[in-house]
PDB file of C-alpha atoms in Angstrom:
ATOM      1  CA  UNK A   6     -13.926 -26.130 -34.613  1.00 83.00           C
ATOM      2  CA  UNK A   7     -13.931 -21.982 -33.819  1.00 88.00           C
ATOM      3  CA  UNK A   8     -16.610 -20.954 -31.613  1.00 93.00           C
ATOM      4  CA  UNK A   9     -17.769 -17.879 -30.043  1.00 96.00           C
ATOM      5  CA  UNK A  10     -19.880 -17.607 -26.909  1.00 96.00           C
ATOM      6  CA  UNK A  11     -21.706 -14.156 -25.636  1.00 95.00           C
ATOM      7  CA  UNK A  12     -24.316 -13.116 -23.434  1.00 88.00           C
ATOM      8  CA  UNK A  13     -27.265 -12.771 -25.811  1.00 83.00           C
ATOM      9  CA  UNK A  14     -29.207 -10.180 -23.377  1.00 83.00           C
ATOM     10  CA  UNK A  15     -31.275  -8.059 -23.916  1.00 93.00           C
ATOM     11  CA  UNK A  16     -29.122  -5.731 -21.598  1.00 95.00           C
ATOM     12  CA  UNK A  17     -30.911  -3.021 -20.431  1.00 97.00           C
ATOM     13  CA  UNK A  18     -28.857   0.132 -18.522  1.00 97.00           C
ATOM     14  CA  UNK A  19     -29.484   3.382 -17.689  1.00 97.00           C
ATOM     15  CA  UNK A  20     -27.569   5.844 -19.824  1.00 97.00           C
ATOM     16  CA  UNK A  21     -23.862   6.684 -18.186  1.00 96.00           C
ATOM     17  CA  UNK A  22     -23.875   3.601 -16.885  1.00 97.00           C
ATOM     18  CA  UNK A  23     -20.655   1.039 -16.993  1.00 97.00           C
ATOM     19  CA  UNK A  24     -21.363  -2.082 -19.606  1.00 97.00           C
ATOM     20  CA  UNK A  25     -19.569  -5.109 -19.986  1.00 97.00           C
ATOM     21  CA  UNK A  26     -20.732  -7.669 -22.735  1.00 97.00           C
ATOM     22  CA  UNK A  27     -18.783 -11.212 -22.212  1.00 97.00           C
ATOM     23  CA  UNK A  28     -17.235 -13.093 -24.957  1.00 97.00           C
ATOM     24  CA  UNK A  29     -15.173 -16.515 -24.646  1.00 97.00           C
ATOM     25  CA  UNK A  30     -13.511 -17.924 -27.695  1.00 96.00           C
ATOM     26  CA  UNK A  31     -12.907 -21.267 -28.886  1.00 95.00           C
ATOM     27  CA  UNK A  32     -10.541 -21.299 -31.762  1.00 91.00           C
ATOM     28  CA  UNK A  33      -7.355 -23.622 -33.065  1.00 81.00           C
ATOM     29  CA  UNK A  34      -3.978 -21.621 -33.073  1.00 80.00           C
ATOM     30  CA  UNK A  35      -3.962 -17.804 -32.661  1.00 83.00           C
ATOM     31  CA  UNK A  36      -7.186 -16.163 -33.691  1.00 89.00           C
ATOM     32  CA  UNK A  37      -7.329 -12.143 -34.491  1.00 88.00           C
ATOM     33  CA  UNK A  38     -10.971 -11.073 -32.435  1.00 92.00           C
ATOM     34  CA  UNK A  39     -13.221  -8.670 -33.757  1.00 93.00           C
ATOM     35  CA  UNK A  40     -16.073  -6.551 -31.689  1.00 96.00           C
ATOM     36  CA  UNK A  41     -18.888  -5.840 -34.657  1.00 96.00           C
ATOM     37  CA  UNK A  42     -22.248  -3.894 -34.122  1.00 97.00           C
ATOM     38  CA  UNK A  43     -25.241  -3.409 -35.628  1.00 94.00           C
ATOM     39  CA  UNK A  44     -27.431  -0.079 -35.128  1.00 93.00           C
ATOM     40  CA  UNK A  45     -31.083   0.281 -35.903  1.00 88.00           C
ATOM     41  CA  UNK A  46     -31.795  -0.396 -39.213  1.00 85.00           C
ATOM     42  CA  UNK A  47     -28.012  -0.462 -40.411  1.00 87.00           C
ATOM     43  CA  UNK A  48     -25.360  -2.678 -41.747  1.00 87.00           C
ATOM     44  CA  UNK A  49     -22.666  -4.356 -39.280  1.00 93.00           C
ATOM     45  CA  UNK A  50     -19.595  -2.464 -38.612  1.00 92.00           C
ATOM     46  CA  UNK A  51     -16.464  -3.245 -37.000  1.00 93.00           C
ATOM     47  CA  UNK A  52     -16.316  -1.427 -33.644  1.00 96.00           C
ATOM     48  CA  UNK A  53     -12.712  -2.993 -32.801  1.00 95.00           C
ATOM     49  CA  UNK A  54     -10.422  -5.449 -32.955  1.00 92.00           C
ATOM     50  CA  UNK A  55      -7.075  -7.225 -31.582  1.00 92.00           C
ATOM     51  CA  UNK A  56      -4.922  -9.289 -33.476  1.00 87.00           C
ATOM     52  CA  UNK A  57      -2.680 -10.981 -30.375  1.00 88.00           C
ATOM     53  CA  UNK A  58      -2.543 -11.849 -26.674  1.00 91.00           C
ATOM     54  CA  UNK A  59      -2.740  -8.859 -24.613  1.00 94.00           C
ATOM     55  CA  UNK A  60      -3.559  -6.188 -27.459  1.00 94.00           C
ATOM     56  CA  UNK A  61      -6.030  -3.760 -26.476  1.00 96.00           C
ATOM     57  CA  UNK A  62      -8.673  -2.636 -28.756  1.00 96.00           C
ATOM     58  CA  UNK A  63     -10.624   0.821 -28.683  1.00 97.00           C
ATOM     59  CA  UNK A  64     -12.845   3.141 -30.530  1.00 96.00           C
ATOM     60  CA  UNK A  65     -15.854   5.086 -29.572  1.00 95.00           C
ATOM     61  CA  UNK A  66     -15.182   4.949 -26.034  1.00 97.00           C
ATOM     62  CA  UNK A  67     -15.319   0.738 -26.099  1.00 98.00           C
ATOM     63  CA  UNK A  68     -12.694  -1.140 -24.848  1.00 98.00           C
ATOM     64  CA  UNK A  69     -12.180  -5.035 -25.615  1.00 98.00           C
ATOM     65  CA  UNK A  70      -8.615  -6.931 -24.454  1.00 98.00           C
ATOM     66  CA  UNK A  71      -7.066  -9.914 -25.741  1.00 96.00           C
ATOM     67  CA  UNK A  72      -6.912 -12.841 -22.809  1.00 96.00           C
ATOM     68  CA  UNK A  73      -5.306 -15.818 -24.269  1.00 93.00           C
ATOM     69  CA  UNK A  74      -5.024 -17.121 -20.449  1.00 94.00           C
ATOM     70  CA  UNK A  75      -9.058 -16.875 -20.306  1.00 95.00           C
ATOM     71  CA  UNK A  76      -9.666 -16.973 -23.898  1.00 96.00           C
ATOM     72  CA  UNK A  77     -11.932 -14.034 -23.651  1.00 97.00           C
ATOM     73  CA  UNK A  78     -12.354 -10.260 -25.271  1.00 97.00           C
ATOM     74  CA  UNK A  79     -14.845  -8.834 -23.146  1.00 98.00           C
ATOM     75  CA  UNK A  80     -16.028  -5.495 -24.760  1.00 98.00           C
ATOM     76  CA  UNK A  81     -16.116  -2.317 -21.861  1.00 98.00           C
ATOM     77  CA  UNK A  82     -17.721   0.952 -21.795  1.00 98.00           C
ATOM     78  CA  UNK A  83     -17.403   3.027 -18.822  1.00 97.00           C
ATOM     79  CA  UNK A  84     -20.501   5.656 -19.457  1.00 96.00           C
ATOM     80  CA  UNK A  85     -22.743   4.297 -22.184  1.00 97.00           C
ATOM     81  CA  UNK A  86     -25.255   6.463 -24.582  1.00 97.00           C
ATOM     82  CA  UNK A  87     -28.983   6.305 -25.567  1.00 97.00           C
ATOM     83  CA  UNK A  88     -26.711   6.376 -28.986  1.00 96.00           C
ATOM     84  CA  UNK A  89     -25.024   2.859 -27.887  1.00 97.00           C
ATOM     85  CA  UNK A  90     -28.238   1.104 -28.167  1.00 97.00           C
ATOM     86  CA  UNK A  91     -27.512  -1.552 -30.955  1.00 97.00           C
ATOM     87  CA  UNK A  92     -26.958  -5.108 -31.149  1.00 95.00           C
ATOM     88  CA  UNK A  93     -23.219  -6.213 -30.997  1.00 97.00           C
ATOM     89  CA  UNK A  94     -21.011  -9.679 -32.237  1.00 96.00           C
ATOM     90  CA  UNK A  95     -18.138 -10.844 -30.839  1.00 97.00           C
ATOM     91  CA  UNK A  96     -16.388 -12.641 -33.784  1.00 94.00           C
ATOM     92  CA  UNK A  97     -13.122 -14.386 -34.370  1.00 91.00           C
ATOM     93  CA  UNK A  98     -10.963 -15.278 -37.419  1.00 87.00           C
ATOM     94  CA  UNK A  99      -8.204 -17.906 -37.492  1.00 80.00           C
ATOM     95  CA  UNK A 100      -7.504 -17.693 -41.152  1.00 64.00           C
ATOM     96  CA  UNK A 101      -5.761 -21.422 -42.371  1.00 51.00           C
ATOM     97  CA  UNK A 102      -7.619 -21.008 -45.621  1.00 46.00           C
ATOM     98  CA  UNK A 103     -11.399 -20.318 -45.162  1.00 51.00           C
ATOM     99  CA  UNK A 104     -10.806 -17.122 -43.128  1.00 69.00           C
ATOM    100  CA  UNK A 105     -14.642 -16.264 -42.887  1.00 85.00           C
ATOM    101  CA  UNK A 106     -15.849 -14.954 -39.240  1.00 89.00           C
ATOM    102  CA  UNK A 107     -17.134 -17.047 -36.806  1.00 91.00           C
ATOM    103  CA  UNK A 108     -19.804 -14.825 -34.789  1.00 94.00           C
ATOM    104  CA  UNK A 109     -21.361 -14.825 -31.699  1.00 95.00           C
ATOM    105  CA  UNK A 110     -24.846 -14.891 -31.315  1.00 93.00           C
ATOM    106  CA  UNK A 111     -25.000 -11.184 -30.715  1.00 95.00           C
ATOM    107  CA  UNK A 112     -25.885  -8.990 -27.548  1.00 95.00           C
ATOM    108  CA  UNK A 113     -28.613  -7.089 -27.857  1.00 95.00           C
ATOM    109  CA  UNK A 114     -27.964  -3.617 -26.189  1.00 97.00           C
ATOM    110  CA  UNK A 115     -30.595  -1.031 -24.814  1.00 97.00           C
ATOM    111  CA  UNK A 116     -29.810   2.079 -22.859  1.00 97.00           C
ATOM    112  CA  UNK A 117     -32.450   4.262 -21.421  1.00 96.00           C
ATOM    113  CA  UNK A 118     -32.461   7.849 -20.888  1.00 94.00           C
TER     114      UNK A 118
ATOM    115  CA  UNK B  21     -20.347   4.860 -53.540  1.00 54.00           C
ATOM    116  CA  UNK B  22     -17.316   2.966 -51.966  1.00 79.00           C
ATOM    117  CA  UNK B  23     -19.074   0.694 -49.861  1.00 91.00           C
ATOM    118  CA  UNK B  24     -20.075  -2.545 -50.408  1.00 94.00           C
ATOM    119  CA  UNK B  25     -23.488  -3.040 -51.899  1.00 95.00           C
ATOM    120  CA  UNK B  26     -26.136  -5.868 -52.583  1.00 96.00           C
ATOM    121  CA  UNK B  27     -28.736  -6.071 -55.109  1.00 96.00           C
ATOM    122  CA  UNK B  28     -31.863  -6.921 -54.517  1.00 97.00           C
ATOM    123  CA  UNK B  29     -33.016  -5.331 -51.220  1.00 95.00           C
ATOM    124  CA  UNK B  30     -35.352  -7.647 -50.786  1.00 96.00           C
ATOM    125  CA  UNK B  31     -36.684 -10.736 -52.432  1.00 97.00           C
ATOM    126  CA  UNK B  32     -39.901 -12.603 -52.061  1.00 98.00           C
ATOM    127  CA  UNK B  33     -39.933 -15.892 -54.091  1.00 97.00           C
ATOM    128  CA  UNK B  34     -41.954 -18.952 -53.839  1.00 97.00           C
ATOM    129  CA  UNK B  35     -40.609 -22.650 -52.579  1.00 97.00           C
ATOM    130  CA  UNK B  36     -39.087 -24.431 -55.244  1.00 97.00           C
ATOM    131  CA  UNK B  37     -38.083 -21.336 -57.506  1.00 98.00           C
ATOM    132  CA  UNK B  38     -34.170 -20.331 -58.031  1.00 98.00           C
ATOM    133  CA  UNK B  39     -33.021 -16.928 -56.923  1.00 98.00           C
ATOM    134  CA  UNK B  40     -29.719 -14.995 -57.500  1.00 98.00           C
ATOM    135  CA  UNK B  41     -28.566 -12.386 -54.969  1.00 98.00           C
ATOM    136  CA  UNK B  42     -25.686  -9.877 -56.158  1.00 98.00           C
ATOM    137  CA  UNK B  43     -22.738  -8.634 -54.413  1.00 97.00           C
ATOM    138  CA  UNK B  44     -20.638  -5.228 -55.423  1.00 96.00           C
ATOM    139  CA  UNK B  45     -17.684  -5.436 -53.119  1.00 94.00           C
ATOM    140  CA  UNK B  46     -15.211  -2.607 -52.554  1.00 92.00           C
ATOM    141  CA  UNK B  47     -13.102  -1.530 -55.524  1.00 91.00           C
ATOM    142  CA  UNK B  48      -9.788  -2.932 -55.136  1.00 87.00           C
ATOM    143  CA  UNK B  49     -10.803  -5.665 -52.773  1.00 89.00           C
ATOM    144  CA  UNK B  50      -9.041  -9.393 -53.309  1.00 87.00           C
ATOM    145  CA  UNK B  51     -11.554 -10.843 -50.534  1.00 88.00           C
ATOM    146  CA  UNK B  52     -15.346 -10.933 -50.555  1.00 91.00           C
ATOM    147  CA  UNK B  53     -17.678 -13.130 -48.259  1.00 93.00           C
ATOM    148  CA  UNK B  54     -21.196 -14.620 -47.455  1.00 96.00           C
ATOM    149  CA  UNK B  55     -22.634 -14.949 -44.751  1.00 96.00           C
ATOM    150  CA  UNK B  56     -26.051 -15.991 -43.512  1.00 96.00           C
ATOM    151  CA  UNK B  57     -28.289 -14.070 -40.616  1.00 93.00           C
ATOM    152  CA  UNK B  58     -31.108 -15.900 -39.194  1.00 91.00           C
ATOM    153  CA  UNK B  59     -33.018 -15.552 -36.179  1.00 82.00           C
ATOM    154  CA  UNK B  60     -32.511 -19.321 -35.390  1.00 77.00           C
ATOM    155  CA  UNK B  61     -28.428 -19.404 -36.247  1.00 79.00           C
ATOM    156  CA  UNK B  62     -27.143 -16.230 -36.118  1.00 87.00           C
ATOM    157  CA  UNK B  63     -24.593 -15.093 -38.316  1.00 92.00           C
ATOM    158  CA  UNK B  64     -23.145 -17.967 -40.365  1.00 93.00           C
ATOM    159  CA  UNK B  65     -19.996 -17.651 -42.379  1.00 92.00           C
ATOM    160  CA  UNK B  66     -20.764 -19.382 -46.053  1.00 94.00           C
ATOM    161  CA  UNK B  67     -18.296 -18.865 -48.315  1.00 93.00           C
ATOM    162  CA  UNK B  68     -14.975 -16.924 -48.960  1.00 89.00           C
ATOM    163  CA  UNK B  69     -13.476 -16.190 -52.484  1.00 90.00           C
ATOM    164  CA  UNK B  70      -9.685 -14.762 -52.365  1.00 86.00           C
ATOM    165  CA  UNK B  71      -9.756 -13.249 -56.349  1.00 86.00           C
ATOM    166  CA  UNK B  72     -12.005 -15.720 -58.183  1.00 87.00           C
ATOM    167  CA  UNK B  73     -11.400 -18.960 -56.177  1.00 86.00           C
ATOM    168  CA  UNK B  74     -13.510 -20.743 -53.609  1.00 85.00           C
ATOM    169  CA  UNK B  75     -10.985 -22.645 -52.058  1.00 77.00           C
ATOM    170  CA  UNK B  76     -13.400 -24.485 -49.582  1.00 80.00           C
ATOM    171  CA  UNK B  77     -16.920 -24.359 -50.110  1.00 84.00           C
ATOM    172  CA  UNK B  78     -18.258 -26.815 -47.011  1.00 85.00           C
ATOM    173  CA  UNK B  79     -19.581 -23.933 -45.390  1.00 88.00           C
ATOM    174  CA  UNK B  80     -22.248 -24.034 -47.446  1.00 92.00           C
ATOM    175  CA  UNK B  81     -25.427 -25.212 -46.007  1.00 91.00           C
ATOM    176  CA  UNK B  82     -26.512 -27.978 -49.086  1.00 93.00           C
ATOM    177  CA  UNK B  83     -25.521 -28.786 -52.674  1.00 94.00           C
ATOM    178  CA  UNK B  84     -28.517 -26.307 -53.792  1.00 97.00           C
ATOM    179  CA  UNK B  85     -26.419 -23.109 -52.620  1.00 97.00           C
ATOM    180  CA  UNK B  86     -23.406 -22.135 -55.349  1.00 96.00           C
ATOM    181  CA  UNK B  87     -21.858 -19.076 -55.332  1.00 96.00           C
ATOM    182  CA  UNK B  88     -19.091 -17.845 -58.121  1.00 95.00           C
ATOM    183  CA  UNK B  89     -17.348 -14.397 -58.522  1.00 94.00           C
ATOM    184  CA  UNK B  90     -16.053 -13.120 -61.651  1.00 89.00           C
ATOM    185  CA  UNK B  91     -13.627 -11.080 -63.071  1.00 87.00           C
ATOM    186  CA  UNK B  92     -12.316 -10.676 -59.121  1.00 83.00           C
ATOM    187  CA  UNK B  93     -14.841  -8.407 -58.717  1.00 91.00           C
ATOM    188  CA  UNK B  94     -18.995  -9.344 -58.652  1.00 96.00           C
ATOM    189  CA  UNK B  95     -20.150 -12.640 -57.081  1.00 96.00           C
ATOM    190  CA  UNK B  96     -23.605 -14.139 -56.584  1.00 97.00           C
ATOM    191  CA  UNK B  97     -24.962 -16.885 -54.367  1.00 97.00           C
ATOM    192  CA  UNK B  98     -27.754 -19.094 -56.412  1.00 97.00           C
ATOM    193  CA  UNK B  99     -29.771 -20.962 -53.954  1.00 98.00           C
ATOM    194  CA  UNK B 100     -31.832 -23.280 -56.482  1.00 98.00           C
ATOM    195  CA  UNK B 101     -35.381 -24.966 -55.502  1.00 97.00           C
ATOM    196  CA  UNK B 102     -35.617 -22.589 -52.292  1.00 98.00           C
ATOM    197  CA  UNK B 103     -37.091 -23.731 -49.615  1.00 97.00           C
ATOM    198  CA  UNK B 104     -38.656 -22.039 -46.431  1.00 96.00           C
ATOM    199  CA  UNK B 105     -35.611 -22.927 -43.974  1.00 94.00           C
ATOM    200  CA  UNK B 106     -33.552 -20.746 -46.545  1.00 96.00           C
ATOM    201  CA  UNK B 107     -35.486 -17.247 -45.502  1.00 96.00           C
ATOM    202  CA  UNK B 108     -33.037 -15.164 -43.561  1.00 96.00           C
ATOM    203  CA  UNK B 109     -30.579 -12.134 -44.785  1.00 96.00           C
ATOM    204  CA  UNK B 110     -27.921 -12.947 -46.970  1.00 97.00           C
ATOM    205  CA  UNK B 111     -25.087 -10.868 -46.065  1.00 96.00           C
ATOM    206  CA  UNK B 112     -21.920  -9.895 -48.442  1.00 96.00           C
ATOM    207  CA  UNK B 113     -18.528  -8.375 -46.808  1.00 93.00           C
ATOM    208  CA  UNK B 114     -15.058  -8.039 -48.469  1.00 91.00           C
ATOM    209  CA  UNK B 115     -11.396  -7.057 -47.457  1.00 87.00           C
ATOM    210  CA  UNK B 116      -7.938  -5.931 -49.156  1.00 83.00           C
ATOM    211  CA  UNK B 117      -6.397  -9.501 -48.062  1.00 74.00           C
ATOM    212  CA  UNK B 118      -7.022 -12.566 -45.614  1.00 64.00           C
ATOM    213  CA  UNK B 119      -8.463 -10.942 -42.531  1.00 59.00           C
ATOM    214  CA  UNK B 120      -6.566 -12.706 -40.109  1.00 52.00           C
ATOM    215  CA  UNK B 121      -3.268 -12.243 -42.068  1.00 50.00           C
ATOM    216  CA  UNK B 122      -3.011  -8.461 -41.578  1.00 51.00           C
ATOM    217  CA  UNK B 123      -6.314  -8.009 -39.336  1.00 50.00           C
ATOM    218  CA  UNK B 124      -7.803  -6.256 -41.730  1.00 64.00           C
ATOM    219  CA  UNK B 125     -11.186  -5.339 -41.250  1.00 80.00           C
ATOM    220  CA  UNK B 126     -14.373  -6.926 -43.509  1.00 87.00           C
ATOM    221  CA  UNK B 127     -16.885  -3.848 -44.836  1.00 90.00           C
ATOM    222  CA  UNK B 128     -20.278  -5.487 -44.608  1.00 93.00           C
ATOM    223  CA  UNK B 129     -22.990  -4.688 -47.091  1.00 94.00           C
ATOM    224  CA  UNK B 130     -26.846  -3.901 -46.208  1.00 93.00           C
ATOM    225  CA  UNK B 131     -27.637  -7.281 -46.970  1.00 95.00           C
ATOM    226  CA  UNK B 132     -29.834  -9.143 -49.312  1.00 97.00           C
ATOM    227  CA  UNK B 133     -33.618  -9.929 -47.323  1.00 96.00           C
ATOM    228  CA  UNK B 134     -35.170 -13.131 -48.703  1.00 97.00           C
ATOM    229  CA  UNK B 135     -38.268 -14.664 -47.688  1.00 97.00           C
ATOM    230  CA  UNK B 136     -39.576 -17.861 -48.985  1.00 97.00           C
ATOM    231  CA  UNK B 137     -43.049 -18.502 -48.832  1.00 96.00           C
TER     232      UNK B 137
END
């Protein structure tokens, strides 16, 4: 079955700092991957996402690339915000009829001033 | 209001009782889902309903959880004769189409709290 394995943290930087979360897939076929996140007392929203090998996703200053070779997305930030702190998934879909997301555990982010 | 929204908030029931949680998707959206977010599981993926059909329902954690959507539009989850493993949020997303066929992103509602004592 589709799995989805990231550091669960708490990661703790210093703000401008340079963040990488990890995430390693498991999934049958060709998955689309998905970089959610969850701020302080708010709903999850998608941060990014990358629908084949080698796309590149980005928004907000957060980088994540598709590695089919290392099955991983690992979601980049080069100078991260007090405004950053938040709790992200890495999630995959591969679709073939059930189509729900398959999450991570979730990284739980803090960034100090 | 174009997101998607979940009635109630919050729920307190006791073991044993039936509860209903509702789900408003986004107007125009074929694809709404359930999920479940616990502190002990994470974010589980229950259910998916492409117009008004469930067409697997395994994900669901025990023949006491049913979910239907009408009209291709609202949907609840019943969970019948709760029980305290069942407290965690109940979370309700939807889409235009299959998200991996066009990668189209699912809008996540607030969520539905429910706490069984």
């Amino acid at each position: 079955g589709n799995s989805v394995t990231q550091m669960e943290g708490p990661v703790t930087l210093s703000e401008e700092a340079f963040l990488t979360i990890n995430c390693t897939y498991t999934a049958t076929g060709y998955p689309s991957l998905f970089w959610y996140v969850q701020y302080p007392g708010e709903g999850l929203q998608l941060l990014l996402k990358a629908t084949k090998a080698d796309d590149k996703g980005s928004n907000k200053g957060f980088e994540a690339t598709y590695r089919k070779e290392t099955t991983s997305f690992h979601l980049e930030k080069g100078s991260v915000q007090v405004s950053d702190s938040a709790v992200y998934f890495c999630a995959l879909s591969s679709g073939g009829g059930a189509d729900g997301l398959t999450f991570g555990k979730g990284t739980h982010l803090i960034i100090q001033p | 209001g174009a997101g998607v929204s979940q009635s109630p908030s919050n729920k307190v029931t006791e073991k044993g009782k039936d509860v209903e949680l509702r789900c408003d998707p986004i107007s125009g959206h074929t694809a709404l889902y359930w999920y479940r977010q616990s502190l002990g599981q994470g974010l589980e993926f229950l259910i998916y309903f492409q117009g008004n059909s469930a067409p697997d329902k395994s994900g669901l954690p025990s023949d006491r959880f049913s979910a239907e959507r009408t009209g291709g539009s609202v949907s609840t989850l019943t969970i019948q004769r709760t029980q305290q493993e069942d407290s965690a949020v109940y979370l309700c997303a939807s889409s235009l189409g299959p998200t991996s066929g066009i990668g189209g992103e699912q809008f996540f509602g607030p969520g539905t709290r429910l706490t069984v004592l």
